[in-house]
Structure formats: structure tokens, C-alpha cells
Coordinates of N, CA and C and ligand atoms in Angstrom, one line a residue:
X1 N 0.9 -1.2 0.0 CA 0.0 0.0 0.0 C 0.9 1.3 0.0
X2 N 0.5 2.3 -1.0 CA 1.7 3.2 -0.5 C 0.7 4.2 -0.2
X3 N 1.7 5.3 0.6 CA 1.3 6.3 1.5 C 1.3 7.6 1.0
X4 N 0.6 8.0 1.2 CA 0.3 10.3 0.9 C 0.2 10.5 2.7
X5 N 1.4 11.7 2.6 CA 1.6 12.5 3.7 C 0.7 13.3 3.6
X6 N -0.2 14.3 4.6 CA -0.4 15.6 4.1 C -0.2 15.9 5.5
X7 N 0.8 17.0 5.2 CA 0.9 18.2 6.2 C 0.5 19.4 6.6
X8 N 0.0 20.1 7.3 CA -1.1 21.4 6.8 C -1.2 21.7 8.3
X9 N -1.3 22.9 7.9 CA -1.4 23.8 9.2 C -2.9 24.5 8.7
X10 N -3.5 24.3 9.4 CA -5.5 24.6 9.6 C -5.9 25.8 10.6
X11 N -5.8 27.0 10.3 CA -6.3 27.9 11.5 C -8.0 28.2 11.4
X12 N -8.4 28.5 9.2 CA -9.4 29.3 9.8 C -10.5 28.5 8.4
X13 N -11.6 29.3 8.3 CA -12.6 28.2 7.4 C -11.8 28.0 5.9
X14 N -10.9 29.2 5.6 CA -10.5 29.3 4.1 C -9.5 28.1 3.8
X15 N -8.7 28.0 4.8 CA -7.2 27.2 4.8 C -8.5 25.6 5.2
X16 N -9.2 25.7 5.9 CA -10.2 24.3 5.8 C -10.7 23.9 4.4
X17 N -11.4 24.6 3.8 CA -11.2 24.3 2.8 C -10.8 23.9 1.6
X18 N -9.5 24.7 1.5 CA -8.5 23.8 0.7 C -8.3 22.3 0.7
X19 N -8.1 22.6 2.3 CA -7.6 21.0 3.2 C -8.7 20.2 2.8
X20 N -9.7 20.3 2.9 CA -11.0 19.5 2.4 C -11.2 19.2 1.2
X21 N -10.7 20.2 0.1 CA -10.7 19.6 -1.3 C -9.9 18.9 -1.5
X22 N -8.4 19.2 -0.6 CA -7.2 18.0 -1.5 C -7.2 16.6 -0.9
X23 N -8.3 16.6 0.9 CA -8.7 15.5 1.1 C -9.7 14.3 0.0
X24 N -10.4 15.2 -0.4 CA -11.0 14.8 -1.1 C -10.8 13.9 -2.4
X25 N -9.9 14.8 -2.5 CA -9.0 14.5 -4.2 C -8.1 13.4 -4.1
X26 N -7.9 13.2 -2.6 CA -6.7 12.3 -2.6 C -7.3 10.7 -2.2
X27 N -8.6 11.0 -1.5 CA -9.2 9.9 -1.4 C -10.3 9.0 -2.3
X28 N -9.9 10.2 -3.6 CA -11.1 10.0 -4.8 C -11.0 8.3 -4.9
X29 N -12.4 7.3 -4.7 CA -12.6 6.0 -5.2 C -11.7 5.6 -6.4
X30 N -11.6 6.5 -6.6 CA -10.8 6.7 -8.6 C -9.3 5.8 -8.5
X31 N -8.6 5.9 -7.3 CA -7.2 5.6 -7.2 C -7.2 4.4 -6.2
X32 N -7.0 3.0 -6.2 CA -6.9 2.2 -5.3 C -5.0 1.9 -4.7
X33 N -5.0 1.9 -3.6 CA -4.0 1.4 -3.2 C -3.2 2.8 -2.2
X34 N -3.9 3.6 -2.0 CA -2.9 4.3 -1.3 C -3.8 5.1 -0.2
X35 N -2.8 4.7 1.1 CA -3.2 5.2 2.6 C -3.0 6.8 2.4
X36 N -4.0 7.4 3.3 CA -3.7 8.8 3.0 C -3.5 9.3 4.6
X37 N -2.6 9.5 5.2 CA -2.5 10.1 6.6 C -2.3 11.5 6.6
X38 N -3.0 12.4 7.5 CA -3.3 13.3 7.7 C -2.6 13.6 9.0
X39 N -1.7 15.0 9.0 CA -1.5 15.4 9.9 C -0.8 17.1 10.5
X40 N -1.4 17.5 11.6 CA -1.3 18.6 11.6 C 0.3 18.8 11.7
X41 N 1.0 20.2 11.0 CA 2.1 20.6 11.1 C 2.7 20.6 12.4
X42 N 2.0 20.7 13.4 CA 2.8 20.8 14.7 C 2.9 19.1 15.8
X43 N 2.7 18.3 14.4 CA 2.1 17.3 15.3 C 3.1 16.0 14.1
X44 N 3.0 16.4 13.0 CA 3.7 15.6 12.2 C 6.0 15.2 12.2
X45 N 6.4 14.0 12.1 CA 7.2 14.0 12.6 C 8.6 13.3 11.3
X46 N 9.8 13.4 11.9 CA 10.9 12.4 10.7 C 9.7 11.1 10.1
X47 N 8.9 10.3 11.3 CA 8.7 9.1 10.9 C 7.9 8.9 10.2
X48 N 6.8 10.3 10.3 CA 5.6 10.1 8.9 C 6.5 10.4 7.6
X49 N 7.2 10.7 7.9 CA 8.0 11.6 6.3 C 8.7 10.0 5.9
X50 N 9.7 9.4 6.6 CA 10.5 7.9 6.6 C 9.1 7.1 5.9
X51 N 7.8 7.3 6.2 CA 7.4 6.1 5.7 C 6.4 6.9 4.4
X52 N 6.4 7.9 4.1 CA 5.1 8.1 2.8 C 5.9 8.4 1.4
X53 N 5.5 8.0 0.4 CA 5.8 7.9 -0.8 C 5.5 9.2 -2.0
X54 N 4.9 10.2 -1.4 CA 4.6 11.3 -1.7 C 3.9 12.2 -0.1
X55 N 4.5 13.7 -0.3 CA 4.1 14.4 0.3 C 3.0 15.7 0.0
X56 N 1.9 15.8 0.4 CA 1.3 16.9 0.4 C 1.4 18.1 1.7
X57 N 2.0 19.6 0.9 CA 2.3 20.7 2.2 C 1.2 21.7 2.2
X58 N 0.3 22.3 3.1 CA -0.8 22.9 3.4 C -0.5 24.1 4.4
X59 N -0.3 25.1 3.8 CA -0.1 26.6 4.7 C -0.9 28.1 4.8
X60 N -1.2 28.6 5.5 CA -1.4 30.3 5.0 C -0.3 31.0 5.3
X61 N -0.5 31.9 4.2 CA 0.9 33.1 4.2 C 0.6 33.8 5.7
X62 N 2.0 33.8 6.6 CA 1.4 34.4 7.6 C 3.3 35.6 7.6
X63 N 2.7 36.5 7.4 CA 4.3 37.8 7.5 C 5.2 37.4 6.7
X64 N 4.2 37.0 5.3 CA 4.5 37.5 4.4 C 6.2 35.7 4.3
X65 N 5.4 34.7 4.8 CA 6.2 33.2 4.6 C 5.0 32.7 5.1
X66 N 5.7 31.0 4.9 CA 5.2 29.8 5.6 C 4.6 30.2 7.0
X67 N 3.7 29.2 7.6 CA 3.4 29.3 9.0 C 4.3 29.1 9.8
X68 N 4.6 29.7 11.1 CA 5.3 29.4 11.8 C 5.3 28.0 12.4
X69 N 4.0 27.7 12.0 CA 3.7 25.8 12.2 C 4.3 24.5 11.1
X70 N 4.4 25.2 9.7 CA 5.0 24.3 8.9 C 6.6 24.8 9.0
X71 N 6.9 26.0 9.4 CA 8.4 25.7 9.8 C 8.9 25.1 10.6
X72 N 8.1 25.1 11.7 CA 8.8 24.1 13.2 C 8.7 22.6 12.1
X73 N 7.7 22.4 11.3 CA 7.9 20.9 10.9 C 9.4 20.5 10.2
X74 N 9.5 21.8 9.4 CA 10.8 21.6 8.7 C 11.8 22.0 9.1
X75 N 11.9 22.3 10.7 CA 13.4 22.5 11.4 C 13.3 21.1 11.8
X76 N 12.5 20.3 12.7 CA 11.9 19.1 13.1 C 13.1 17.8 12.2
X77 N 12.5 17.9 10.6 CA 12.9 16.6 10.1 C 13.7 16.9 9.0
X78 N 14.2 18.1 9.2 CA 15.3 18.3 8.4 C 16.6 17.4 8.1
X79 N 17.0 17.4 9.1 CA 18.3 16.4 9.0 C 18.3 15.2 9.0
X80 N 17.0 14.7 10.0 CA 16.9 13.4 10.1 C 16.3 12.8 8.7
X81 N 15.7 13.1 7.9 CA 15.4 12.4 7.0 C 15.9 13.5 5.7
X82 N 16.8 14.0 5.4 CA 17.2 14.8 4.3 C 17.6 13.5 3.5
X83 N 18.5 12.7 4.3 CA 19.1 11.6 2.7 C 18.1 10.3 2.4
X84 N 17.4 10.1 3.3 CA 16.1 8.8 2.8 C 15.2 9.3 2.2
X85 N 15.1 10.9 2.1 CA 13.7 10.9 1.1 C 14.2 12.2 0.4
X86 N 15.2 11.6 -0.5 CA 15.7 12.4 -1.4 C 14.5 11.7 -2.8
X87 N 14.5 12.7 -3.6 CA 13.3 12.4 -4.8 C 11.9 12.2 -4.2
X88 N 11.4 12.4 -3.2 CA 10.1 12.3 -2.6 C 8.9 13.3 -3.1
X89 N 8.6 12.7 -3.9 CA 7.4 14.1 -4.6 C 6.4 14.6 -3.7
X90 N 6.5 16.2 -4.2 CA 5.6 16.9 -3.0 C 4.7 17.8 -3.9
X91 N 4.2 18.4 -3.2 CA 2.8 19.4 -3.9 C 2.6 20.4 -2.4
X92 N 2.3 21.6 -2.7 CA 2.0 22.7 -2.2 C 0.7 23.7 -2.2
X93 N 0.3 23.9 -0.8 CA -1.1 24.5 -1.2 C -0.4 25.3 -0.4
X94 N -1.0 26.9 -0.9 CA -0.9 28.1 0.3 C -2.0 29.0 0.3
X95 N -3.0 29.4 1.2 CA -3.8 30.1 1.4 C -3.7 31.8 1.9
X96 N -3.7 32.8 0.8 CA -3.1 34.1 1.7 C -4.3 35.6 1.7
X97 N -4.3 36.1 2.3 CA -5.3 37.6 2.0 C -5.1 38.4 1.0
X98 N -3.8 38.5 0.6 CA -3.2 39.3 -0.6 C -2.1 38.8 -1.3
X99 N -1.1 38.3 -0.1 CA -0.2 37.7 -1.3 C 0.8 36.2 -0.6
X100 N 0.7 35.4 -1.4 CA 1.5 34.6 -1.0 C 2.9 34.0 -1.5
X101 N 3.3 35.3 -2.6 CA 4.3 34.1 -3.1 C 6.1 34.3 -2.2
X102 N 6.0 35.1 -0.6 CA 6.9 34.7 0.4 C 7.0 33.2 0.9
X103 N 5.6 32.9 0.5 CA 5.4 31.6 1.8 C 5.6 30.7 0.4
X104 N 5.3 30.2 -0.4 CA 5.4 29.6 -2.1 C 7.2 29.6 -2.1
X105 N 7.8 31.0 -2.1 CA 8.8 30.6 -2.0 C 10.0 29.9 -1.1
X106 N 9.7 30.5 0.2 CA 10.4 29.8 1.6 C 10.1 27.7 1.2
X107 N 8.7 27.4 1.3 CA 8.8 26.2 0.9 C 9.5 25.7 -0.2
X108 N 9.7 26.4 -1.7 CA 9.9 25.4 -2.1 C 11.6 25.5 -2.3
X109 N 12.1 26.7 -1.3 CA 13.7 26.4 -1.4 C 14.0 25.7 -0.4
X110 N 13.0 25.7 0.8 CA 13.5 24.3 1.5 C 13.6 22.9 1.1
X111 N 12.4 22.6 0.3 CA 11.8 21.4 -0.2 C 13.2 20.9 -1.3
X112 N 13.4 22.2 -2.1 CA 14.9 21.7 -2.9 C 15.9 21.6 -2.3
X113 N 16.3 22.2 -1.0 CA 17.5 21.5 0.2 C 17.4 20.3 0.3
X114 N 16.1 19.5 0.8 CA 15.5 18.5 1.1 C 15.9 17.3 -0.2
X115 N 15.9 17.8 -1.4 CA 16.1 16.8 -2.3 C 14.8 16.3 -2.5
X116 N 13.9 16.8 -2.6 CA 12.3 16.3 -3.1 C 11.8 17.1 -4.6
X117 N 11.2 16.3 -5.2 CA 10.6 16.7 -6.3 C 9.1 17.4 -6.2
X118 N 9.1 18.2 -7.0 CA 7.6 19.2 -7.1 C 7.5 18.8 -8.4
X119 N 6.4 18.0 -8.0 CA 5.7 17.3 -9.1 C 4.5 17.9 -10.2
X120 N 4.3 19.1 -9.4 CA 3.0 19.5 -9.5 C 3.8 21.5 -9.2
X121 N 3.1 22.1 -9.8 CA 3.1 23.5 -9.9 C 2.0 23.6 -8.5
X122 N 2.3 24.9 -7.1 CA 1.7 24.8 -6.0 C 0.3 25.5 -6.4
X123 N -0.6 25.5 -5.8 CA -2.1 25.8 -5.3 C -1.9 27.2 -4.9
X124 N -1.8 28.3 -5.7 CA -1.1 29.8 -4.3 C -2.9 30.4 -4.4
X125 N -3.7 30.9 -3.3 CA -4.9 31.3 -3.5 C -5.3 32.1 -2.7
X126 N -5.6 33.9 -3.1 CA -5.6 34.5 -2.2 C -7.1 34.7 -2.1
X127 N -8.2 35.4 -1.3 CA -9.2 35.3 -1.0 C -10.2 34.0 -0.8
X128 N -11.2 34.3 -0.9 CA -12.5 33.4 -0.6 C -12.3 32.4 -1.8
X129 N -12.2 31.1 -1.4 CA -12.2 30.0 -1.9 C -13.1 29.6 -2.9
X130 N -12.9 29.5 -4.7 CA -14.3 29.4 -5.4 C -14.3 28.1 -5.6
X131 N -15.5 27.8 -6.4 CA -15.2 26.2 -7.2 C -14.2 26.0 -7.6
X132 N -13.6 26.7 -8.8 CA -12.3 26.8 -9.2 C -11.0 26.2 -8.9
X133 N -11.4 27.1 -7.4 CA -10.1 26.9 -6.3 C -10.1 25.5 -5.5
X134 N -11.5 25.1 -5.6 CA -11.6 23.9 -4.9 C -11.0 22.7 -5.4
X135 N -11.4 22.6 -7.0 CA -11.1 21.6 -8.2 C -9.7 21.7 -8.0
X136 N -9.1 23.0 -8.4 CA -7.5 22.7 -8.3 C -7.3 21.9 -7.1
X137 N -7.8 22.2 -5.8 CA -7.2 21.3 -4.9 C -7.5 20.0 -4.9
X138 N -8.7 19.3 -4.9 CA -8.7 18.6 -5.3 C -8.2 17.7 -6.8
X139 N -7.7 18.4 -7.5 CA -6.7 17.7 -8.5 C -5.5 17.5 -8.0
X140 N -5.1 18.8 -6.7 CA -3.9 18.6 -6.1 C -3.8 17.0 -5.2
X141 N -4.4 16.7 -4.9 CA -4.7 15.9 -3.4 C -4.8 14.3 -5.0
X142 N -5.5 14.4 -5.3 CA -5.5 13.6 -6.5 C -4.3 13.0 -7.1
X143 N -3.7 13.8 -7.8 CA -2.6 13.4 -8.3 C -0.8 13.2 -7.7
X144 N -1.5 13.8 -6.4 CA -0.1 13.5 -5.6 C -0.3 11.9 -5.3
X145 N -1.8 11.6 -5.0 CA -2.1 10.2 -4.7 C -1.6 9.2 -5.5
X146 N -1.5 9.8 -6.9 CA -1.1 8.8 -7.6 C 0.3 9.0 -8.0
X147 N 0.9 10.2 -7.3 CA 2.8 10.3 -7.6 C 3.2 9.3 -6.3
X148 N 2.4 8.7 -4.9 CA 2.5 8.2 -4.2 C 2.4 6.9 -4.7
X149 N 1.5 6.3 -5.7 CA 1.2 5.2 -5.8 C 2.8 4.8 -6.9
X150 N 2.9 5.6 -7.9 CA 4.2 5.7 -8.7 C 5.6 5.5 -8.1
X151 N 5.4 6.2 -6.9 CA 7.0 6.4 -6.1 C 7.2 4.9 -5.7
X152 N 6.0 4.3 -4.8 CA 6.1 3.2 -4.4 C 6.7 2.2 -5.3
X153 N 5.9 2.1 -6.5 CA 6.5 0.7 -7.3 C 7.5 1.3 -7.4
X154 N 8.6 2.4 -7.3 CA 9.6 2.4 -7.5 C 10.4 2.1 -7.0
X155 N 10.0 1.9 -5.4 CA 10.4 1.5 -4.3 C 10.9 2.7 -3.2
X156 N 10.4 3.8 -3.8 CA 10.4 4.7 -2.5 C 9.8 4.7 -0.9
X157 N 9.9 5.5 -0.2 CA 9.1 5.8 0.7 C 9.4 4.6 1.3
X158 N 8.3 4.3 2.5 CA 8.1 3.6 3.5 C 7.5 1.8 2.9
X159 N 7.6 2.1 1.8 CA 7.3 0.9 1.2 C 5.8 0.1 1.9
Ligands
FMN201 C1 -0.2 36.8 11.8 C2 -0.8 36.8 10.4 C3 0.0 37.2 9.4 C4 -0.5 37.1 8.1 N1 0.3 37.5 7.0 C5 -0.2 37.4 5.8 C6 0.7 37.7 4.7 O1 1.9 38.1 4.8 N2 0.2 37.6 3.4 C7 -1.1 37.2 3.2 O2 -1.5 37.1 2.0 N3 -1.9 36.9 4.2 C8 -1.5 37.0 5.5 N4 -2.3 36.7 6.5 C9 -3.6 36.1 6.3 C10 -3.7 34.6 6.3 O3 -2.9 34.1 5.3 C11 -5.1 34.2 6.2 O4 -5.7 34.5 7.4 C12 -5.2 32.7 6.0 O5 -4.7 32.3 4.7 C13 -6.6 32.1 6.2 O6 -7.5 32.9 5.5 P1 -8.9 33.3 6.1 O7 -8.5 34.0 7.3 O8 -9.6 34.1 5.0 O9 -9.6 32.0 6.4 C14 -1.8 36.7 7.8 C15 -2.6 36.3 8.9 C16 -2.1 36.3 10.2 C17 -3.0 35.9 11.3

């Protein structure tokens, strides 16, 4: 069975949202074979990351970066897993009021320290969440499911 990480820091209905469509997308009937564990940024650790075959990252721009909640994650499992999940495909959602491409950027020059692939162009979305915006996410949550199901037969991840 292979595994989808999602990481996501959740404060308010907009950043729920998102989170709800890429749950959605990642759990679509459509894709068989892959666990989807969920977990909040302040709570997620090296060993979810050691075992999932693709990652999903969930933020709002907050001062103009990442949350101060998905950074603690990526001071957390930085070192400890930098060389086992080198190539580990990830995807990005960020939710911001005006602008988010501080927080777009901060992730994805860490994500390229990290040695992980962006498989997928990120989700950046400022105001009230439309259908639109929903679909993207759920395409996001989707298709990471199935860069998870890919990585595995390759023999990535947590196998
Ligand atoms: C402390 C703080 C700092 C913030 N800084 C930014 C920012 O730099 N850029 C931005 O677009 N939004 C910023 N926001 C807005 C959040 O990104 C926004 O509240 C979040 O995406 C959730 O959206 P919602 O409140 O409409 O549900 C900030 C919010 C807080 C609480």
C-alpha cells in the first residue's frame, strides 16, 4: 500500500477548505492502493515523512512566509530524513489575503535542500475559496495520490 503524507497547518474556514478539497482528491474511489494520513504541522514528525511515498504541504501566508507551524515541521525533520527521502514528490497549497508568493517561496527552497521533487506547480490562493479553487485542490490531493502510488513501485518511501 503506498502512502500520501499531508501536512497542513488549519487555523481558519479558508485554509479548511482547501484542506477538504485535497482530502477529497486524494481519497477519490478513482485511485486504489494508497493510505492517506493526515496530519497537523505541529504534530507531524521524521517518521511520517520515513514512511510516505509522496508528500502533500498545506499553509497560510502568515508575514509574508510559511506558518510558523510548517516551519517548526521543517526545522523538526530536516536532517533526520534529508538523505532517505531524497526524490520524494511533493505538492503545495498556500492560502493568503493578498499575497502569498513569500510563503510559495520559503517552501519550495527548502523542499529543494531537502532533495524532493515538485511534481506538480503549487495551489497559491488569495481570498474566498471558489469552485475553481476547490477543483484545483482537489486535482492537487489527486494526483499527488497517484505520484505516491508511482514512487512506491519504484520502491520509494516507507514501502
Ligand atoms: C499573523 C498573520 C499574518 C498574516 N500575514 C499574511 C501575509 O503576509 N500575506 C497574506 O497574504 N496573508 C496573510 N495573513 C492572512 C492569512 O494568510 C489568512 O488568514 C489565512 O490564509 C486564512 O485565510 P482566512 O482568514 O480568510 O480564512 C496573515 C494572517 C495572520 C494571522
Amino acid at each position: 500500500m503506498a502512502r500520501l503524507l499531508i501536512v497542513h497547518h488549519t487555523v481558519s474556514p479558508a485554509t479548511r477548505e482547501l484542506l477538504d478539497a485535497v482530502l477529497d482528491g486524494a481519497r477519490t474511489d478513482d485511485i486504489e492502493g494508497v493510505r492517506v494520513q493526515v496530519k497537523a504541522a505541529l504534530s507531524a514528525n521524521a517518521a511520517d515523512l520515513l514512511e510516505a511515498d509522496a508528500v502533500v504541504l498545506g499553509t497560510p501566508a502568515n508575514i509574508g512566509y510559511m506558518s510558523g507551524a510548517l516551519k517548526h515541521f521543517f526545522d523538526t525533520v530536516y536532517y533526520p530524513v534529508q538523505v532517505d527521502t531524497q526524490g520524494l514528490p511533493y505538492a503545495l497549497y498556500v492560502h493568503g489575503d493578498n499575497d502569498t508568493s513569500g510563503a510559495v517561496r520559503a517552501v519550495e527552497s527548502i523542499a529543494k535542500g531537502m532533495g524532493w521533487h515538485r511534481h506538480r506547480p503549487p495551489v497559491a490562493v488569495t481570498g474566498r475559496p471558489d469552485a475553481d479553487v476547490r477543483e484545483a485542490c482537489w486535482e492537487l490531493g489527486a494526483v499527488t495520490a497517484l505520484a505516491a502510488l508511482e514512487h512506491a513501485g519504484e520502491g520509494g518511501g516507507g514501502g
